[in-house]
mmCIF file of C-alpha atoms in Angstrom:
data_model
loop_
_atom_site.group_PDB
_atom_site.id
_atom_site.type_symbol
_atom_site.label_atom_id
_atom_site.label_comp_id
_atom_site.label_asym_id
_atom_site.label_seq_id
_atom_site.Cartn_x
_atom_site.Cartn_y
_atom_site.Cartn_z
ATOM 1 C CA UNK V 1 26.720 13.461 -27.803
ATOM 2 C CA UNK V 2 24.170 16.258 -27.961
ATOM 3 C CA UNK V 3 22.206 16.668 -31.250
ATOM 4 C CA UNK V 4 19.686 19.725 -31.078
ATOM 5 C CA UNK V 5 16.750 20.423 -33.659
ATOM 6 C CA UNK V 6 14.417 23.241 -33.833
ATOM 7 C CA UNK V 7 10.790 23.117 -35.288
ATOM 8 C CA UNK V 8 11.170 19.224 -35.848
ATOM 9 C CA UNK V 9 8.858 16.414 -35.849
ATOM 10 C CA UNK V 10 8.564 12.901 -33.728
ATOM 11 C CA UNK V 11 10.106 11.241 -37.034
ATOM 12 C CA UNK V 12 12.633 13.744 -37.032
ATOM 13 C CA UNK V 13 13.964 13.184 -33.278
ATOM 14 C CA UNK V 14 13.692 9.294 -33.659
ATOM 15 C CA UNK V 15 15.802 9.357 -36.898
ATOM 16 C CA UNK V 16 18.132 11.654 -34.434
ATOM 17 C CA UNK V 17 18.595 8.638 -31.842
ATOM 18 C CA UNK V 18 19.444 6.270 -35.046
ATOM 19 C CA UNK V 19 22.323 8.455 -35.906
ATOM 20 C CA UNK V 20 23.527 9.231 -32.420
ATOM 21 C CA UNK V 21 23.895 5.524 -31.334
ATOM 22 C CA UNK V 22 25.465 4.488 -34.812
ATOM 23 C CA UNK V 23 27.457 7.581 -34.008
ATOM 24 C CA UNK V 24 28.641 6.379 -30.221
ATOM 25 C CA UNK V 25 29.338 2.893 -31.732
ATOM 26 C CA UNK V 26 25.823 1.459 -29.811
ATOM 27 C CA UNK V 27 23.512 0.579 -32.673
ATOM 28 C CA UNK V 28 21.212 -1.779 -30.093
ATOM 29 C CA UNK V 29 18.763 -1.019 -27.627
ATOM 30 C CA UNK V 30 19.417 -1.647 -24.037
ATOM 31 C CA UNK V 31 16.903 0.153 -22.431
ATOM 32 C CA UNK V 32 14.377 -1.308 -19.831
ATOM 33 C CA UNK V 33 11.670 1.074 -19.854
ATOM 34 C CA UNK V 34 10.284 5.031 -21.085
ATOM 35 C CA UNK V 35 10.651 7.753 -18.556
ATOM 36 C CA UNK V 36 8.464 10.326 -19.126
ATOM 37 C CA UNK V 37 9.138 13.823 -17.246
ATOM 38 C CA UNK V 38 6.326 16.329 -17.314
ATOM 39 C CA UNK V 39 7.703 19.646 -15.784
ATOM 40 C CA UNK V 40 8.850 23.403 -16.402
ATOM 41 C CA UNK V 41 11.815 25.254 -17.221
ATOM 42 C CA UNK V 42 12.551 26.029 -13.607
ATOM 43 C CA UNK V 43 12.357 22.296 -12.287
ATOM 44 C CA UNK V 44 13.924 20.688 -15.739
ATOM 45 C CA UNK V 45 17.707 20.695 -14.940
ATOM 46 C CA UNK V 46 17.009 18.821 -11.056
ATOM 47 C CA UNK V 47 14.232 16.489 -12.644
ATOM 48 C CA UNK V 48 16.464 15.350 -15.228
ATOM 49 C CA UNK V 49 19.191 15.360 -13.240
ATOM 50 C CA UNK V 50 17.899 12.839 -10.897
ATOM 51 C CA UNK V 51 16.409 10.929 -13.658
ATOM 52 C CA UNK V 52 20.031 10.854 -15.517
ATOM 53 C CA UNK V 53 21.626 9.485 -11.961
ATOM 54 C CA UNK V 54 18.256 6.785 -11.115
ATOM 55 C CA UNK V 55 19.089 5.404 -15.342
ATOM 56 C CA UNK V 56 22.199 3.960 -13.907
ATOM 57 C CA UNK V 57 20.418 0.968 -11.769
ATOM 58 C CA UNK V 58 17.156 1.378 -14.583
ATOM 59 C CA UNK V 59 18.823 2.033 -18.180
ATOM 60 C CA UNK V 60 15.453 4.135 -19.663
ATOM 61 C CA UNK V 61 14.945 6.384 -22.583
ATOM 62 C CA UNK V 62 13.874 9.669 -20.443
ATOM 63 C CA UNK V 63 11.880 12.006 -22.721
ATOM 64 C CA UNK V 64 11.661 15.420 -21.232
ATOM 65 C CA UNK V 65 8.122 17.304 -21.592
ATOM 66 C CA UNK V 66 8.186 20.970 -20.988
ATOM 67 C CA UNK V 67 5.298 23.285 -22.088
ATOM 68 C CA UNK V 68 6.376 26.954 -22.921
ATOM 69 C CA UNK V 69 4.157 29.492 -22.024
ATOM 70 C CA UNK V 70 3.534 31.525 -25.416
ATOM 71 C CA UNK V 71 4.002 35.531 -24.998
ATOM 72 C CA UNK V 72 0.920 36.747 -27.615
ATOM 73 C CA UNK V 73 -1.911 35.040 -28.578
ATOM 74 C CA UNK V 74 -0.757 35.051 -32.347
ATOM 75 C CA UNK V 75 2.493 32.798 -31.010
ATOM 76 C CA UNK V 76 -0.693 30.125 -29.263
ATOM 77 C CA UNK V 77 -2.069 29.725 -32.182
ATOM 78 C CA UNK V 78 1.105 28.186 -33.818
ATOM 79 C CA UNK V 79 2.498 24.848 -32.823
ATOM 80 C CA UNK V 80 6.443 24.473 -32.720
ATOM 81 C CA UNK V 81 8.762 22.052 -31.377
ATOM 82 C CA UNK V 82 12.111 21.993 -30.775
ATOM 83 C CA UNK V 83 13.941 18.973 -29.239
ATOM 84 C CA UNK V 84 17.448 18.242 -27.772
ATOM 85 C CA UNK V 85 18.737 14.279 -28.343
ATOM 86 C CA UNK V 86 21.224 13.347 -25.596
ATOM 87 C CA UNK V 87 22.901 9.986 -26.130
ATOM 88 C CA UNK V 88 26.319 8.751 -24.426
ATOM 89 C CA UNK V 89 28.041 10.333 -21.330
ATOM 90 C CA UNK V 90 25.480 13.532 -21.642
ATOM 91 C CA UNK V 91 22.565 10.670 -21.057
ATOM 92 C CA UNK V 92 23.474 8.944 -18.109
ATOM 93 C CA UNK V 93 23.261 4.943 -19.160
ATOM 94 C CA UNK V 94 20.367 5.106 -21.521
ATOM 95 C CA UNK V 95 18.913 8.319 -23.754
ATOM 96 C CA UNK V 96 17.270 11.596 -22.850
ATOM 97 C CA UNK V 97 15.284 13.851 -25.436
ATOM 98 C CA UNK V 98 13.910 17.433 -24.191
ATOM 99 C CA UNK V 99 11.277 18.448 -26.040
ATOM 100 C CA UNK V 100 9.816 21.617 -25.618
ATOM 101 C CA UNK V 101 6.503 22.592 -26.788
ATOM 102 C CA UNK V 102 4.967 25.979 -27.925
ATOM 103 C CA UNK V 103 1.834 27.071 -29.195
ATOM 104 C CA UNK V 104 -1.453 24.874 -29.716
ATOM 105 C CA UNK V 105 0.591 21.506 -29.297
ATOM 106 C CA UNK V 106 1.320 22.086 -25.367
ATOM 107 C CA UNK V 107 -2.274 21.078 -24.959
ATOM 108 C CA UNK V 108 -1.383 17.440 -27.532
ATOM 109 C CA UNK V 109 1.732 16.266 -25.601
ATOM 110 C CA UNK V 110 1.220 12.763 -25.784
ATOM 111 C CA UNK V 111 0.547 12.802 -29.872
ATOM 112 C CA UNK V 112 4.556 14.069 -29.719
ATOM 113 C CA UNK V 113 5.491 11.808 -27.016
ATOM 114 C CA UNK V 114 3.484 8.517 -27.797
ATOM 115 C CA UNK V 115 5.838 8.058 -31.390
ATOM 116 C CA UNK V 116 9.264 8.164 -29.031
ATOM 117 C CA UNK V 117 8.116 5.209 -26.769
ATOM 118 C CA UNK V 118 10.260 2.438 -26.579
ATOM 119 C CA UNK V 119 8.197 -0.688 -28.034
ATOM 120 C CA UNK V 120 7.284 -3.509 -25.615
ATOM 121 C CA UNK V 121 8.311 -1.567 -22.708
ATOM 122 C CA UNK V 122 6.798 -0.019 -20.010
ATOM 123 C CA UNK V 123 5.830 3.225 -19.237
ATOM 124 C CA UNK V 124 6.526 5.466 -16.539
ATOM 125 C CA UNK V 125 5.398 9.349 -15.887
ATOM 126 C CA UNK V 126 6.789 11.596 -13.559
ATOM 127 C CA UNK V 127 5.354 14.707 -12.552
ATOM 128 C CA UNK V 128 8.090 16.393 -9.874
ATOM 129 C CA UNK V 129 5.878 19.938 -9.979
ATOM 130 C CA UNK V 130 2.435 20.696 -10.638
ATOM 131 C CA UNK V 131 0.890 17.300 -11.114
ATOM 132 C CA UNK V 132 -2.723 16.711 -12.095
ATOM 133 C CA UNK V 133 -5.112 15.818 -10.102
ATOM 134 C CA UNK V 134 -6.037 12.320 -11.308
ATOM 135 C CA UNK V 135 -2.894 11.363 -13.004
ATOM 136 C CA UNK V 136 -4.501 8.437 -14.616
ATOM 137 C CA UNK V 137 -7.202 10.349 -16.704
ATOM 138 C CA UNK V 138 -4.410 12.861 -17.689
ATOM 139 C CA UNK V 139 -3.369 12.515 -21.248
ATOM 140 C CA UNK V 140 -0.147 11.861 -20.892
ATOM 141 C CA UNK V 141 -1.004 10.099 -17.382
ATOM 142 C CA UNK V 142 -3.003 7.290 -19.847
ATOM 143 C CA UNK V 143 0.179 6.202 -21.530
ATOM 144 C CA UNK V 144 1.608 4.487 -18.692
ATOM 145 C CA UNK V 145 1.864 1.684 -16.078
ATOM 146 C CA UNK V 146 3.437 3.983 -13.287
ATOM 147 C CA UNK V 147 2.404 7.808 -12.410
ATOM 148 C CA UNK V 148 4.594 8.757 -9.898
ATOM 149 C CA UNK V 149 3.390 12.344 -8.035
ATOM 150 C CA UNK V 150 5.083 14.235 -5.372
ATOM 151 C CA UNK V 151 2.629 15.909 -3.241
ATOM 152 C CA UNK V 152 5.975 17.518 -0.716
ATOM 153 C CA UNK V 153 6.088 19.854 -3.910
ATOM 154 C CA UNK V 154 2.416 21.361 -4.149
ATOM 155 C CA UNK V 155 1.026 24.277 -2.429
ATOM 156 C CA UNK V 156 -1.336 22.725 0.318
ATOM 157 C CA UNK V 157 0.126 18.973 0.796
ATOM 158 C CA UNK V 158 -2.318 17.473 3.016
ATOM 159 C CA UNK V 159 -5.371 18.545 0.983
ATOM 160 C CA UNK V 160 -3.301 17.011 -2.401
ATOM 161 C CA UNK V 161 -3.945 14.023 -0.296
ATOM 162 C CA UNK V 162 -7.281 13.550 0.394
ATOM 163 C CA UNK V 163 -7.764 14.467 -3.762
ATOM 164 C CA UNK V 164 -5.109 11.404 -4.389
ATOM 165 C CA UNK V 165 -7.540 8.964 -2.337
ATOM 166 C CA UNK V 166 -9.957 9.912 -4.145
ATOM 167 C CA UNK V 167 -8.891 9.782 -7.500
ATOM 168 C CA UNK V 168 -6.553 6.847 -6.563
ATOM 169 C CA UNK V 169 -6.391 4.581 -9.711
ATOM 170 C CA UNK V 170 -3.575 1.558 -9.366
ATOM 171 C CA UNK V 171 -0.371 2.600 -10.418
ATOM 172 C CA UNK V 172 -0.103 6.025 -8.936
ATOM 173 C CA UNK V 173 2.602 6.770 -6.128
ATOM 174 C CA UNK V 174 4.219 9.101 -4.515
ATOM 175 C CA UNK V 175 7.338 10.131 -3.813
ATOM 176 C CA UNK V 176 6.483 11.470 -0.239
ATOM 177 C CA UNK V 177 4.964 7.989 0.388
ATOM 178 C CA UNK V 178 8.382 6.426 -0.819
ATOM 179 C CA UNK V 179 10.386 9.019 1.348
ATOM 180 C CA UNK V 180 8.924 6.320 4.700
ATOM 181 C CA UNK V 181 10.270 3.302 3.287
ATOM 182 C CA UNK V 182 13.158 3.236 5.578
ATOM 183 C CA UNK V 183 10.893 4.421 8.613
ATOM 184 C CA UNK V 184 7.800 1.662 7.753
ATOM 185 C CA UNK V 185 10.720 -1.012 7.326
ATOM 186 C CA UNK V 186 12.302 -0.434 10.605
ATOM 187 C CA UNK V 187 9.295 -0.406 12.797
ATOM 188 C CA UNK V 188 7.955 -3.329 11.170
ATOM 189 C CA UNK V 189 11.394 -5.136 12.369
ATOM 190 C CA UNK V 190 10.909 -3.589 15.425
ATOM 191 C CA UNK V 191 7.682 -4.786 16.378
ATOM 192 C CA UNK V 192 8.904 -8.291 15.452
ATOM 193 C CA UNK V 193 11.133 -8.333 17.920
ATOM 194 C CA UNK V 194 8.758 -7.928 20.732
ATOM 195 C CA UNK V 195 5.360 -10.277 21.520
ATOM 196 C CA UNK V 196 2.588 -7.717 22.907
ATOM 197 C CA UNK V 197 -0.143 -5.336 21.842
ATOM 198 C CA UNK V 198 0.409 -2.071 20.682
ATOM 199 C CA UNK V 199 -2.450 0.509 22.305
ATOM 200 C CA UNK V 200 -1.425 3.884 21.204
ATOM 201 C CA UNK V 201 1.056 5.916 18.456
ATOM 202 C CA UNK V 202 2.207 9.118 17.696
ATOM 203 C CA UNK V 203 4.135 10.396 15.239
ATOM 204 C CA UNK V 204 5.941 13.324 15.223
ATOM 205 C CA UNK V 205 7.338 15.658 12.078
ATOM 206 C CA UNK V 206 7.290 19.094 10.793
ATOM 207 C CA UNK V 207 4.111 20.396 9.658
ATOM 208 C CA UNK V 208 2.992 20.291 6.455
ATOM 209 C CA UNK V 209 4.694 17.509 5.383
ATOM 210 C CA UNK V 210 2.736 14.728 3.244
ATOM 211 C CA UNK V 211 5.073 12.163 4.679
ATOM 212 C CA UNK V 212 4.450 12.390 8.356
ATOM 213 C CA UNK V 213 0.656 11.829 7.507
ATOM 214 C CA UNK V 214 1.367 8.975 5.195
ATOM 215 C CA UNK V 215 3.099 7.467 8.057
ATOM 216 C CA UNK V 216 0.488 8.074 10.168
ATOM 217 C CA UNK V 217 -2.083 6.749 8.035
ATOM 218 C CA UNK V 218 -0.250 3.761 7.759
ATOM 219 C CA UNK V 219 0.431 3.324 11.089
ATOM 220 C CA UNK V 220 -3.213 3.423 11.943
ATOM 221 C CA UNK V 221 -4.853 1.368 9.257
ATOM 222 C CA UNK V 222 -2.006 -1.636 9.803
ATOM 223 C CA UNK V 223 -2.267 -1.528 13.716
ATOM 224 C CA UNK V 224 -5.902 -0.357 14.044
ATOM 225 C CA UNK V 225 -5.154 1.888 16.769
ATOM 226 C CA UNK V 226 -5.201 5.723 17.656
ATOM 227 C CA UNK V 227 -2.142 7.273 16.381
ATOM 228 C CA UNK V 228 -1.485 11.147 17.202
ATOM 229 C CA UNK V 229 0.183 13.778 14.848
ATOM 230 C CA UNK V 230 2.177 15.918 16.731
ATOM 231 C CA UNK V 231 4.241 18.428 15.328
ATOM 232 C CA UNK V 232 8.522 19.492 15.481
ATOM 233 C CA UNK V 233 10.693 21.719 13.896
ATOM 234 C CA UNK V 234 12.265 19.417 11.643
ATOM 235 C CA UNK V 235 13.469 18.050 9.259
ATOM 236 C CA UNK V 236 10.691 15.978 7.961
ATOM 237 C CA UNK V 237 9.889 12.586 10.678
ATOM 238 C CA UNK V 238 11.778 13.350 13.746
ATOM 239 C CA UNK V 239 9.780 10.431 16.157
ATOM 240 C CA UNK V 240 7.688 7.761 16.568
ATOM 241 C CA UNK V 241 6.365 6.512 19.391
ATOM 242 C CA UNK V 242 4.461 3.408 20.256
ATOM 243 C CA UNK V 243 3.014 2.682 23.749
ATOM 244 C CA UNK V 244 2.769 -1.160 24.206
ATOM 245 C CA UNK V 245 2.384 -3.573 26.817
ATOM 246 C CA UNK V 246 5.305 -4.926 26.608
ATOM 247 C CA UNK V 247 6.778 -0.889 27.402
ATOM 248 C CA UNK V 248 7.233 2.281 25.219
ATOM 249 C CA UNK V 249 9.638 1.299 21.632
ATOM 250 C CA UNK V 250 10.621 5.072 20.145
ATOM 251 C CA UNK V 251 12.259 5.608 16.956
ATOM 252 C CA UNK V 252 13.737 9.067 17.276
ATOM 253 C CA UNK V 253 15.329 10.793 14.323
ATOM 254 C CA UNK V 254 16.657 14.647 15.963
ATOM 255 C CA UNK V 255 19.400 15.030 13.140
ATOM 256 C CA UNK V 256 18.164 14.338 9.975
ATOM 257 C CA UNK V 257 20.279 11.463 9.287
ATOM 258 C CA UNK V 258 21.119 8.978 12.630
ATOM 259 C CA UNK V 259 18.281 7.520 14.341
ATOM 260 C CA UNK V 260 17.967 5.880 17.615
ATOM 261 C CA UNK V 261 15.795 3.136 18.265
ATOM 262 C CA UNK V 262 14.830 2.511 21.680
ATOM 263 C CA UNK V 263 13.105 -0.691 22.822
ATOM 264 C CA UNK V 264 12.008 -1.937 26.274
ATOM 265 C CA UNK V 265 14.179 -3.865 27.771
ATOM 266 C CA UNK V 266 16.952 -3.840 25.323
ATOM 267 C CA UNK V 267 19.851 -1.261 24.744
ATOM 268 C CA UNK V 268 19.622 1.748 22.737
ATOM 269 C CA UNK V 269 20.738 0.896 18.832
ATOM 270 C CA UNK V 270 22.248 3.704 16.280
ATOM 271 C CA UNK V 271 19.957 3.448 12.927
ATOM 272 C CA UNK V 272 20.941 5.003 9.678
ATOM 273 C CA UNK V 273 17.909 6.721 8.662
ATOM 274 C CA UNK V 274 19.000 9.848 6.589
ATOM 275 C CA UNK V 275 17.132 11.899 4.416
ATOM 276 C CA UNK V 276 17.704 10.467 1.010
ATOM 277 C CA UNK V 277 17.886 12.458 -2.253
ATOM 278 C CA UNK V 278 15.123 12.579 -5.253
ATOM 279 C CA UNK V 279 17.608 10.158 -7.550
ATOM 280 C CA UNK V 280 17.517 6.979 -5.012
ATOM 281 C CA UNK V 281 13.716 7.807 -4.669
ATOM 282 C CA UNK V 282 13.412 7.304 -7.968
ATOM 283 C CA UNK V 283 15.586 4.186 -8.582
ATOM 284 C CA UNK V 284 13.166 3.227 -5.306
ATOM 285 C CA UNK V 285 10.033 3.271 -7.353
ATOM 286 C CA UNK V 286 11.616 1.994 -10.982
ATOM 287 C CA UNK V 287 12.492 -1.294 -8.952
ATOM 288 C CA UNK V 288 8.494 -2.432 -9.439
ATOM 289 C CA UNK V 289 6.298 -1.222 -12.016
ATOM 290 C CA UNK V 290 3.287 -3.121 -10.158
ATOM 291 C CA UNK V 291 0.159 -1.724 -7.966
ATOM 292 C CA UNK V 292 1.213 -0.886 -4.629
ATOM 293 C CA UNK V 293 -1.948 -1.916 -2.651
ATOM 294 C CA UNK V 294 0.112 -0.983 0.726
ATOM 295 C CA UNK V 295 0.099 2.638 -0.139
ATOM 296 C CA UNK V 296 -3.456 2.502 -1.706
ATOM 297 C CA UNK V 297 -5.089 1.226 1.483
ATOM 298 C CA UNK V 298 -2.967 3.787 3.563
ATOM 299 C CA UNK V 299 -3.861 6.969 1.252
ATOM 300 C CA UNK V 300 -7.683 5.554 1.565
ATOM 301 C CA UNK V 301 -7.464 5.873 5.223
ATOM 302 C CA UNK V 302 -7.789 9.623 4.766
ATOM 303 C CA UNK V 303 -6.334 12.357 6.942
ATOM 304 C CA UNK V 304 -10.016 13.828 8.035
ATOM 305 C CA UNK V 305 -10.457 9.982 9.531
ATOM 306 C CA UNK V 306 -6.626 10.477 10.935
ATOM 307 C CA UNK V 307 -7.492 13.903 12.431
ATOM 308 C CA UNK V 308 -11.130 12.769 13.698
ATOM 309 C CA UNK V 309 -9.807 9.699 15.624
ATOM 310 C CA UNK V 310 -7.335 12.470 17.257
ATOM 311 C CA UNK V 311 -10.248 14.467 18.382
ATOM 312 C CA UNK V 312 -9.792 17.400 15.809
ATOM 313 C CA UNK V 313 -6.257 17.685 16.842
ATOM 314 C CA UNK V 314 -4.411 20.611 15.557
ATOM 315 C CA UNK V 315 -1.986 19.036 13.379
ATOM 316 C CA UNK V 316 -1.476 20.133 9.644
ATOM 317 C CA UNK V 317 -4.506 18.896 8.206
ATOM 318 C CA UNK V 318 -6.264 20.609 10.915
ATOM 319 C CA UNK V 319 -4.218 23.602 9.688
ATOM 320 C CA UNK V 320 -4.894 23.365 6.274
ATOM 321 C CA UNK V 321 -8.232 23.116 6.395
ATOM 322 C CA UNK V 322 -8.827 26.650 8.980
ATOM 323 C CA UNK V 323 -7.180 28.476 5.882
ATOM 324 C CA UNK V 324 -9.523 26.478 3.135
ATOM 325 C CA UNK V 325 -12.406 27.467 5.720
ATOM 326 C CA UNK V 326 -10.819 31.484 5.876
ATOM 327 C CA UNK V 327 -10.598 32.053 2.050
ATOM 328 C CA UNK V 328 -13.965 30.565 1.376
ATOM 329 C CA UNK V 329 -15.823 33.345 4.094
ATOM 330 C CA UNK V 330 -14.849 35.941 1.581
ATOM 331 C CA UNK V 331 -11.639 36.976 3.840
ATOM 332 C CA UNK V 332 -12.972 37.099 7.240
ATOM 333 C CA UNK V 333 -13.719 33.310 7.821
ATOM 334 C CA UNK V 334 -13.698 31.695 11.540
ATOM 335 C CA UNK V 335 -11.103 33.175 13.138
ATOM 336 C CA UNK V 336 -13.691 36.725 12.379
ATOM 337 C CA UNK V 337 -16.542 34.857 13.302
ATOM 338 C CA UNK V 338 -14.659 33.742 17.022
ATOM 339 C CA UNK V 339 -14.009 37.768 17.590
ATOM 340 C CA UNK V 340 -17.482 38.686 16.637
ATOM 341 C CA UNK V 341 -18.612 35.943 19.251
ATOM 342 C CA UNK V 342 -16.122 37.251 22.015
ATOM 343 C CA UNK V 343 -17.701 40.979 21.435
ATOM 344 C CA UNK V 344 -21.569 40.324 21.013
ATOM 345 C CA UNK V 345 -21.869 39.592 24.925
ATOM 346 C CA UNK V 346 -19.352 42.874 26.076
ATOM 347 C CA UNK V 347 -21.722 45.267 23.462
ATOM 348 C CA UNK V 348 -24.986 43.766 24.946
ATOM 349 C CA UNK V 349 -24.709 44.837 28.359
ATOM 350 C CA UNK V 350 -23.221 47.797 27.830
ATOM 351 C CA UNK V 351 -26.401 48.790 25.714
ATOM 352 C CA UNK V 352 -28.667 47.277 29.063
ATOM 353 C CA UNK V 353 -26.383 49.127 31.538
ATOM 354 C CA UNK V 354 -26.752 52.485 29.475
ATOM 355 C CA UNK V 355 -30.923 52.063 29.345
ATOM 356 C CA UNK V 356 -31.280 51.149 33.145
ATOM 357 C CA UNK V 357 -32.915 54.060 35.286
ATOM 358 C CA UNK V 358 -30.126 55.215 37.520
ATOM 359 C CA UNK V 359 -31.863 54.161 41.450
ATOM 360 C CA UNK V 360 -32.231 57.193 43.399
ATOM 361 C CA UNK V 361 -30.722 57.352 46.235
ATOM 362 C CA UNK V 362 -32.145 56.444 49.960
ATOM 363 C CA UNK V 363 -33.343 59.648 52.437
ATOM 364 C CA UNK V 364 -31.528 58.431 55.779
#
């Protein structure tokens, strides 16, 4: 059941939800927790989407936040919202409204949003695009328990990290640190299998992905010992590798979807490690509403303290940062700078060879 109003009110949309469960024949409450989606016309339908298919293991009310960009500055200065109540078969298991601001209240979203809440339960936001920098000082960000961030979906991932760490309050996440669960799960079983000392890792992905250095990170803070970012073609973790005394135990992914897992002394094993969707990442991080001080200690690890201990390797951090370093040198940055360098000594004797007295030659 779909009921749509235009230029309505929080009062408005909650008498709405009245009416369409009376309507359905579900006049109680079954819901477990808010939902909160902060996103944009473009990402809307896959956000909610994936939020409709996650409600069927977390029955939520999912309130849909988009901000419309106002053509003239007469249409700013107004404030208008129009919502769309989905209850029933259109809603997954629990209730979706899409509300979509215009005008001066774009910049008051959580006045709108705060009145919708379900009482006495908690809160979760979602940002799938174009997430603040410190979630938990954001306005909307301050209404919940859970901000949940996906740095796979910014413009420079790797930097988005080192601004997480350091705006890390508990009860953010990510979704790119949820996309290693299977990965940290399996090694962790693996190394229980086996009694020695791990001395070296390396982990190998595409570049540019938040994952691989989340992994990484992890990896070094749990062990305490030098792990390498290499780089593949993809898709997202291909490898890990882990040189112990006990002999080399590689976890290679080529596929996208079947793993091997390779262990000294022991046969080769078939792993089911495919790349999983954005609905059961989301169920994923619904299952605990709690501080994950796992992923805190691993984002506070840093990728500058990842790429140091690799010797400045040139993974994608290393990348990253060579473009931050070109755009602030006006254009011309290092890679101008190493040309100028490779010139200066050719120019300077040529300009010694041309001012040289030509030697006359010797009477025989």
């Amino acid at each position: 059941m779909k009921i749509d109003l235009t230029d309505t009110t929080s009062s408005k949309i909650n008498k709405a939800l009245v009416q369409a469960r009376r309507a359905i024949g579900t006049p109680a409450v079954g819901m477990v927790l808010t939902l909160v989606i902060v996103t944009d016309e473009e990402n809307a339908y896959d956000a909610l989407k994936a939020a409709n298919d996650a409600s069927r293991a977390h029955p939520s009310r999912t309130l849909v936040v988009i901000k419309r960009v106002s053509r003239s500055p007469r249409d700013r200065t107004k404030s208008h919202l129009d919502a769309e109540v989905r209850v029933g078969a259109d809603a997954g298991t629990g209730e979706t409204v899409v509300l979509r601001l215009y005008g001066e209240v774009t910049n008051h979203a959580q006045s709108v949003v705060l009145p919708l809440l379900l009482p006495d339960a908690p809160v979760v936001v979602w940002w799938p695009v174009n997430a603040p920098s410190d979630p938990a000082n954001d306005p909307l960000g301050a209404l919940a328990q859970r901000r949940v961030t996906d740095t796979y979906a910014s413009e420079q991932p790797v930097r988005d990290l080192n601004a997480r760490a350091d705006a890390y309050t508990p009860g953010d996440t990510d979704l790119s640190w949820t996309r290693i669960t299977p990965w940290r799960s399996m090694l962790a079983a693996a190394l229980d299998q086996v009694t020695c000392e791990v001395r070296t890792v390396e982990v190998e992905g595409e570049e540019f992905n938040p994952s691989c250095e989340l992994l990484a990170m992890w990896l070094a803070d749990r062990l305490d010992v030098p792990v390498k970012r290499s780089l593949s073609s993809g898709p997202g973790l291909t490898a890990v590798r882990m040189d112990t005394s006990c002999g080399p135990i590689v976890l290679d992914r080529a596929d996208g979807s079947l793993a091997t897992l390779s262990i000294e002394g022991q046969p080769d094993r078939a792993v089911a490690l495919k790349r999983r969707d954005t609905a059961e990442l989301m169920a994923e991080e619904l299952r605990r509403l709690d501080p994950d001080d796992i992923y805190a200690s691993a984002l506070r690890y840093g990728v500058d303290r990842l790429n140091a201990a690799n010797g400045g390797s040139s993974g994608s951090g290393a990348s990253e940062t060579s473009d931050a370093a070109d755009e602030a040198g006006g254009g011309t940055g290092v890679k101008t700078a190493v040309k100028a360098a490779a010139k200066a000594p050719a120019k300077t004797a040529a300009k010694k060879a041309a001012k040289a007295p030509a030697k006359k030659a010797v009477p025989k």
